Amino acid sequence: MKECGKKNFLNILMNKPILFLLFIIFSLQVSVEEGQVNFDNDAYPFTSEIKESLFYSLLNELRCPKCQSSNLAGSNSPISNDLKREVYELVVEGKSSKQIKDHLVDRYGNFIIYNPPIEPATYALWFGPFILILLSALVIILVRKRII
Amino acid sequence: MKKIIDALPLVVFASLIIVLFSFLSDKDDQLETALIDSSFPDFNLGSLSDESRLLTKRDIIKLPALINVWATWCIACRVEHPFLMKLKEESRLTIYGLNYKDNKFKALELLERDGNPFEFSIYDFEGRLAIDLGVYGAPETFFIDKNGLIRERHVGVIDERVWEEKFSKYLNE
């Protein structure tokens, strides 16, 4: 019975592209929210909520150097715990988001931030996808017009 | 004209394959360091052999020098240990150790047993100087030139080949 329900659900999803799209979008939403909870508040006490939210947003934006596909929030390796402590101390000192990111980029390079600046070395990263979309669109248009 | 256009997808695909393959064989997988040509960061940490002796940047006086990040929990560090011993014996370079997040007694025991290539080792239990150096893990090795500037960084085991390729040129400057 359960099996059958699963199959039906998948069938409906497959037959209705809009539903499928919504399903994907909402799944993404859930995983993003999951990334932001699960903090142990006692480990990093704050006196102000603004600083606390700055701290947690930085943990989500900064990358763990050891486990390169994870952010600091999602990693428990010794180096990320050291970096969390570093970020914590800088936030408590009253440093701004930009100052803290610069502080870490000065030591670890752009690698440490998940949102790299737009500069010649990252042009391909930022603009590559759009160029690919334009190229594909061009190909589709050409094929449709039967120019090719 | 039509033939050229027909061949286009194949050409694009082929060039993509070539480009991606060239990344595969790219041996330079070293992580970037933001510290090249900047001076060694300030620090204030105890010595491994005597924690009451406080070390600062001013204690790194015998230049040029290597700073080697090591720990007893780091197996690769044991692999490079004999090479560091050899460098100490055979070159005019000074090697300073940065003992990274380690058990002090185990560290001292290892140096006692396998030999001590280091002028001294900075004891960085909390990894504070390591963060200022942008250290990812152990082993890592930095070359400090005669003016006290960081000139090169190597992540991983340092051996004869790495020494020749990356470091020896700075010694002969």
CSV table of C-alpha atoms in Angstrom, one decimal:
chain,number,residue,atom,x,y,z
A,1,MET,CA,0.0,0.0,0.0
A,2,LYS,CA,2.8,2.4,0.9
A,3,GLU,CA,4.7,1.6,-2.2
A,4,CYS,CA,1.7,2.4,-4.3
A,5,GLY,CA,1.3,5.8,-2.6
A,6,LYS,CA,4.8,6.6,-3.4
A,7,LYS,CA,4.4,5.7,-7.0
A,8,ASN,CA,1.3,7.8,-7.3
A,9,PHE,CA,3.1,10.8,-5.8
A,10,LEU,CA,6.0,10.5,-8.2
A,11,ASN,CA,3.6,10.1,-11.1
A,12,ILE,CA,1.7,13.2,-10.2
A,13,LEU,CA,5.0,15.1,-9.9
A,14,MET,CA,6.2,13.9,-13.2
A,15,ASN,CA,3.0,14.7,-15.1
A,16,LYS,CA,2.6,18.2,-13.7
A,17,PRO,CA,5.8,20.2,-14.3
A,18,ILE,CA,4.6,23.0,-12.2
A,19,LEU,CA,4.1,20.8,-9.2
A,20,PHE,CA,7.5,19.3,-9.8
A,21,LEU,CA,9.1,22.7,-9.8
A,22,LEU,CA,7.3,23.7,-6.6
A,23,PHE,CA,8.4,20.5,-5.0
A,24,ILE,CA,12.1,21.3,-5.9
A,25,ILE,CA,11.8,24.8,-4.7
A,26,PHE,CA,10.3,23.9,-1.4
A,27,SER,CA,12.9,21.1,-0.8
A,28,LEU,CA,15.6,23.7,-1.3
A,29,GLN,CA,13.9,26.0,1.1
A,30,VAL,CA,13.9,23.3,3.8
A,31,SER,CA,17.5,22.5,3.4
A,32,VAL,CA,18.5,26.2,3.6
A,33,GLU,CA,16.6,26.5,6.9
A,34,GLU,CA,18.1,23.4,8.2
A,35,GLY,CA,21.6,24.9,7.7
A,36,GLN,CA,20.7,27.8,9.9
A,37,VAL,CA,19.5,26.0,13.0
A,38,ASN,CA,21.3,23.6,15.3
A,39,PHE,CA,23.6,26.0,17.0
A,40,ASP,CA,24.6,25.6,20.6
A,41,ASN,CA,23.9,29.0,22.0
A,42,ASP,CA,25.7,28.4,25.2
A,43,ALA,CA,29.0,27.9,23.4
A,44,TYR,CA,29.0,31.4,22.0
A,45,PRO,CA,27.2,33.7,24.4
A,46,PHE,CA,26.3,37.2,23.2
A,47,THR,CA,25.0,40.3,24.9
A,48,SER,CA,23.3,41.7,21.8
A,49,GLU,CA,21.0,40.1,19.3
A,50,ILE,CA,22.5,42.0,16.4
A,51,LYS,CA,26.0,40.6,17.2
A,52,GLU,CA,24.6,37.1,17.6
A,53,SER,CA,22.8,37.2,14.2
A,54,LEU,CA,26.0,38.7,12.6
A,55,PHE,CA,28.0,35.8,14.1
A,56,TYR,CA,25.7,33.1,12.7
A,57,SER,CA,25.3,34.7,9.3
A,58,LEU,CA,29.1,34.8,9.1
A,59,LEU,CA,29.4,31.1,10.0
A,60,ASN,CA,27.1,30.4,7.1
A,61,GLU,CA,29.0,32.5,4.7
A,62,LEU,CA,32.5,31.4,5.6
A,63,ARG,CA,34.0,28.3,4.2
A,64,CYS,CA,35.8,25.6,6.2
A,65,PRO,CA,39.4,25.3,4.9
A,66,LYS,CA,39.7,21.7,5.8
A,67,CYS,CA,36.5,20.3,4.5
A,68,GLN,CA,36.2,22.4,1.4
A,69,SER,CA,32.6,21.9,0.5
A,70,SER,CA,31.2,22.9,3.8
A,71,ASN,CA,30.7,26.2,5.7
A,72,LEU,CA,32.0,26.9,9.2
A,73,ALA,CA,28.5,26.4,10.6
A,74,GLY,CA,28.3,22.9,9.1
A,75,SER,CA,31.8,21.7,10.2
A,76,ASN,CA,33.1,20.5,13.5
A,77,SER,CA,36.8,20.1,12.4
A,78,PRO,CA,39.4,21.6,14.7
A,79,ILE,CA,40.3,24.3,12.2
A,80,SER,CA,36.7,25.4,11.8
A,81,ASN,CA,36.3,25.5,15.6
A,82,ASP,CA,39.4,27.8,15.8
A,83,LEU,CA,37.9,30.0,13.0
A,84,LYS,CA,34.6,30.1,14.8
A,85,ARG,CA,36.4,31.3,17.9
A,86,GLU,CA,38.3,33.9,15.9
A,87,VAL,CA,35.0,35.1,14.3
A,88,TYR,CA,33.3,35.1,17.7
A,89,GLU,CA,36.0,37.3,19.2
A,90,LEU,CA,36.0,39.7,16.3
A,91,VAL,CA,32.2,40.0,16.5
A,92,VAL,CA,32.3,40.6,20.3
A,93,GLU,CA,35.0,43.3,19.7
A,94,GLY,CA,32.4,45.0,17.6
A,95,LYS,CA,34.0,44.5,14.1
A,96,SER,CA,31.7,44.8,11.1
A,97,SER,CA,30.8,42.0,8.7
A,98,LYS,CA,33.2,43.5,6.1
A,99,GLN,CA,36.0,43.9,8.6
A,100,ILE,CA,35.8,40.3,9.7
A,101,LYS,CA,35.7,39.0,6.2
A,102,ASP,CA,38.6,41.1,5.2
A,103,HIS,CA,40.5,39.9,8.3
A,104,LEU,CA,40.1,36.3,7.1
A,105,VAL,CA,40.6,36.9,3.4
A,106,ASP,CA,44.0,38.6,4.4
A,107,ARG,CA,45.0,35.3,5.9
A,108,TYR,CA,43.3,32.6,3.8
A,109,GLY,CA,42.6,34.4,0.5
A,110,ASN,CA,39.2,34.7,-1.3
A,111,PHE,CA,38.9,30.9,-0.9
A,112,ILE,CA,37.5,31.4,2.6
A,113,ILE,CA,34.4,33.2,1.5
A,114,TYR,CA,31.6,31.5,-0.4
A,115,ASN,CA,30.7,34.8,-2.1
A,116,PRO,CA,33.9,35.7,-4.0
A,117,PRO,CA,34.3,39.3,-5.2
A,118,ILE,CA,33.9,40.1,-8.9
A,119,GLU,CA,37.5,40.5,-10.2
A,120,PRO,CA,39.3,39.2,-13.3
A,121,ALA,CA,40.2,35.9,-11.7
A,122,THR,CA,36.5,35.2,-11.0
A,123,TYR,CA,34.9,36.5,-14.2
A,124,ALA,CA,34.5,33.0,-15.5
A,125,LEU,CA,32.8,32.0,-12.3
A,126,TRP,CA,30.4,35.0,-12.3
A,127,PHE,CA,29.6,35.4,-16.0
A,128,GLY,CA,30.3,31.9,-17.4
A,129,PRO,CA,26.8,30.5,-16.6
A,130,PHE,CA,25.1,33.5,-18.3
A,131,ILE,CA,27.3,33.1,-21.4
A,132,LEU,CA,26.4,29.5,-21.5
A,133,ILE,CA,22.7,30.3,-21.3
A,134,LEU,CA,23.0,32.9,-24.0
A,135,LEU,CA,24.9,30.4,-26.2
A,136,SER,CA,22.3,27.7,-25.7
A,137,ALA,CA,19.5,30.1,-26.4
A,138,LEU,CA,21.2,31.1,-29.6
A,139,VAL,CA,21.6,27.5,-30.7
A,140,ILE,CA,17.9,26.8,-29.9
A,141,ILE,CA,16.8,29.8,-31.9
A,142,LEU,CA,19.0,28.9,-34.8
A,143,VAL,CA,17.8,25.3,-34.8
A,144,ARG,CA,14.1,26.5,-34.6
A,145,LYS,CA,14.6,28.9,-37.5
A,146,ARG,CA,16.2,26.0,-39.4
A,147,ILE,CA,19.2,28.1,-40.2
A,148,ILE,CA,21.4,25.2,-39.4
B,1,MET,CA,29.2,26.9,-44.6
B,2,LYS,CA,26.7,24.3,-43.5
B,3,LYS,CA,29.4,21.7,-43.0
B,4,ILE,CA,31.3,24.1,-40.7
B,5,ILE,CA,28.2,24.7,-38.7
B,6,ASP,CA,27.4,21.0,-38.6
B,7,ALA,CA,30.9,20.4,-37.2
B,8,LEU,CA,30.6,23.1,-34.6
B,9,PRO,CA,29.0,21.1,-31.7
B,10,LEU,CA,31.7,18.5,-32.1
B,11,VAL,CA,34.5,21.2,-32.1
B,12,VAL,CA,33.0,22.8,-29.0
B,13,PHE,CA,32.7,19.5,-27.3
B,14,ALA,CA,36.2,18.5,-28.2
B,15,SER,CA,37.7,21.8,-26.9
B,16,LEU,CA,35.7,21.4,-23.7
B,17,ILE,CA,37.2,17.9,-23.2
B,18,ILE,CA,40.7,19.2,-23.8
B,19,VAL,CA,40.2,22.2,-21.4
B,20,LEU,CA,38.8,19.9,-18.7
B,21,PHE,CA,41.5,17.4,-19.2
B,22,SER,CA,44.2,20.0,-18.8
B,23,PHE,CA,42.7,20.8,-15.4
B,24,LEU,CA,43.0,17.1,-14.4
B,25,SER,CA,46.7,16.9,-15.2
B,26,ASP,CA,47.3,20.3,-13.5
B,27,LYS,CA,49.8,19.3,-10.7
B,28,ASP,CA,49.7,22.7,-9.1
B,29,ASP,CA,46.9,21.9,-6.6
B,30,GLN,CA,48.4,24.1,-3.9
B,31,LEU,CA,45.9,26.4,-2.2
B,32,GLU,CA,46.5,30.0,-2.6
B,33,THR,CA,48.1,31.9,0.2
B,34,ALA,CA,47.3,35.5,0.9
B,35,LEU,CA,50.6,36.1,2.7
B,36,ILE,CA,53.2,35.9,0.0
B,37,ASP,CA,55.7,38.8,0.3
B,38,SER,CA,54.2,40.0,3.5
B,39,SER,CA,56.1,40.0,6.8
B,40,PHE,CA,55.7,37.3,9.3
B,41,PRO,CA,52.7,37.9,11.6
B,42,ASP,CA,53.1,39.0,15.2
B,43,PHE,CA,52.6,36.4,17.9
B,44,ASN,CA,53.1,35.9,21.6
B,45,LEU,CA,53.3,32.2,22.5
B,46,GLY,CA,55.2,29.9,24.7
B,47,SER,CA,58.1,27.7,23.7
B,48,LEU,CA,57.4,24.0,23.3
B,49,SER,CA,60.4,23.0,25.5
B,50,ASP,CA,59.7,25.7,28.1
B,51,GLU,CA,56.3,27.3,28.2
B,52,SER,CA,57.5,30.0,30.6
B,53,ARG,CA,59.7,31.3,27.8
B,54,LEU,CA,57.6,33.6,25.8
B,55,LEU,CA,58.4,33.8,22.1
B,56,THR,CA,57.6,36.6,19.7
B,57,LYS,CA,58.3,37.5,16.1
B,58,ARG,CA,61.6,39.1,17.3
B,59,ASP,CA,62.9,35.7,18.3
B,60,ILE,CA,63.0,34.5,14.7
B,61,ILE,CA,66.3,36.1,14.0
B,62,LYS,CA,68.4,33.6,12.1
B,63,LEU,CA,67.3,34.3,8.6
B,64,PRO,CA,66.6,32.9,6.0
B,65,ALA,CA,64.5,30.4,7.7
B,66,LEU,CA,61.8,27.8,7.3
B,67,ILE,CA,58.7,27.7,9.5
B,68,ASN,CA,57.4,24.2,9.7
B,69,VAL,CA,53.9,23.5,11.0
B,70,TRP,CA,54.0,20.1,12.7
B,71,ALA,CA,52.3,17.9,15.3
B,72,THR,CA,52.6,14.3,16.6
B,73,TRP,CA,49.0,13.5,15.4
B,74,CYS,CA,50.1,14.3,11.9
B,75,ILE,CA,51.5,11.2,10.2
B,76,ALA,CA,52.8,13.1,7.1
B,77,CYS,CA,54.9,15.2,9.5
B,78,ARG,CA,56.8,12.0,10.5
B,79,VAL,CA,57.4,11.3,6.9
B,80,GLU,CA,59.1,14.6,6.3
B,81,HIS,CA,61.0,14.6,9.6
B,82,PRO,CA,64.1,12.9,8.3
B,83,PHE,CA,64.3,15.4,5.4
B,84,LEU,CA,64.1,18.3,7.9
B,85,MET,CA,66.9,16.7,9.9
B,86,LYS,CA,68.9,16.5,6.7
B,87,LEU,CA,68.2,20.2,5.8
B,88,LYS,CA,69.3,21.3,9.2
B,89,GLU,CA,72.6,19.4,8.8
B,90,GLU,CA,73.4,20.3,5.2
B,91,SER,CA,72.1,23.9,4.6
B,92,ARG,CA,72.7,27.3,6.2
B,93,LEU,CA,69.0,27.6,6.7
B,94,THR,CA,67.4,27.8,10.2
B,95,ILE,CA,64.2,25.8,10.8
B,96,TYR,CA,61.7,26.9,13.3
B,97,GLY,CA,58.8,24.7,14.3
B,98,LEU,CA,55.3,25.6,14.9
B,99,ASN,CA,53.9,22.8,17.1
B,100,TYR,CA,50.2,22.9,16.1
B,101,LYS,CA,47.4,21.8,18.5
B,102,ASP,CA,49.4,19.1,19.9
B,103,ASN,CA,50.1,17.2,23.2
B,104,LYS,CA,53.2,18.9,24.6
B,105,PHE,CA,54.6,15.7,26.2
B,106,LYS,CA,54.1,13.6,23.1
B,107,ALA,CA,55.7,16.4,21.0
B,108,LEU,CA,58.8,16.6,23.2
B,109,GLU,CA,59.1,12.8,23.3
B,110,LEU,CA,59.1,12.7,19.5
B,111,LEU,CA,61.8,15.3,19.3
B,112,GLU,CA,63.8,13.4,21.9
B,113,ARG,CA,63.5,10.1,20.0
B,114,ASP,CA,63.7,11.1,16.3
B,115,GLY,CA,65.9,14.2,16.7
B,116,ASN,CA,65.1,17.9,16.8
B,117,PRO,CA,65.6,19.8,13.5
B,118,PHE,CA,64.1,23.0,15.0
B,119,GLU,CA,66.0,26.0,16.5
B,120,PHE,CA,62.9,26.1,18.7
B,121,SER,CA,59.3,25.2,18.4
B,122,ILE,CA,56.5,27.7,19.1
B,123,TYR,CA,53.8,25.9,21.1
B,124,ASP,CA,50.5,26.9,19.5
B,125,PHE,CA,47.9,24.8,21.2
B,126,GLU,CA,45.0,26.9,20.3
B,127,GLY,CA,46.0,27.4,16.7
B,128,ARG,CA,46.2,31.2,17.0
B,129,LEU,CA,49.4,31.9,15.1
B,130,ALA,CA,48.2,29.2,12.7
B,131,ILE,CA,45.1,31.3,11.8
B,132,ASP,CA,47.3,34.4,11.3
B,133,LEU,CA,49.4,32.3,8.9
B,134,GLY,CA,46.4,31.0,7.1
B,135,VAL,CA,47.3,27.4,8.0
B,136,TYR,CA,44.9,24.7,6.8
B,137,GLY,CA,46.5,21.8,8.6
B,138,ALA,CA,49.8,20.1,9.2
B,139,PRO,CA,52.3,19.8,7.7
B,140,GLU,CA,52.8,23.2,6.1
B,141,THR,CA,56.1,25.0,5.5
B,142,PHE,CA,56.8,28.7,5.0
B,143,PHE,CA,60.0,30.2,3.7
B,144,ILE,CA,61.1,33.4,5.4
B,145,ASP,CA,63.7,35.3,3.4
B,146,LYS,CA,66.6,37.4,4.9
B,147,ASN,CA,64.4,40.4,5.2
B,148,GLY,CA,61.8,38.6,7.2
B,149,LEU,CA,59.2,38.3,4.4
B,150,ILE,CA,57.2,35.2,3.6
B,151,ARG,CA,58.2,34.1,0.1
B,152,GLU,CA,56.8,30.7,-0.3
B,153,ARG,CA,54.3,28.3,1.3
B,154,HIS,CA,54.0,24.6,0.8
B,155,VAL,CA,51.0,22.5,2.0
B,156,GLY,CA,52.0,18.8,2.6
B,157,VAL,CA,55.1,16.9,2.9
B,158,ILE,CA,58.3,18.6,2.0
B,159,ASP,CA,60.9,16.4,0.4
B,160,GLU,CA,63.9,16.6,-1.9
B,161,ARG,CA,61.8,17.3,-5.0
B,162,VAL,CA,59.6,20.0,-3.3
B,163,TRP,CA,62.7,21.6,-1.9
B,164,GLU,CA,64.4,21.8,-5.3
B,165,GLU,CA,61.3,23.0,-7.1
B,166,LYS,CA,59.9,25.5,-4.7
B,167,PHE,CA,62.3,26.6,-2.0
B,168,SER,CA,66.0,26.2,-3.0
B,169,LYS,CA,65.8,29.2,-5.4
B,170,TYR,CA,65.1,31.6,-2.5
B,171,LEU,CA,68.1,30.3,-0.5
B,172,ASN,CA,70.4,31.3,-3.4
B,173,GLU,CA,69.1,34.8,-3.7
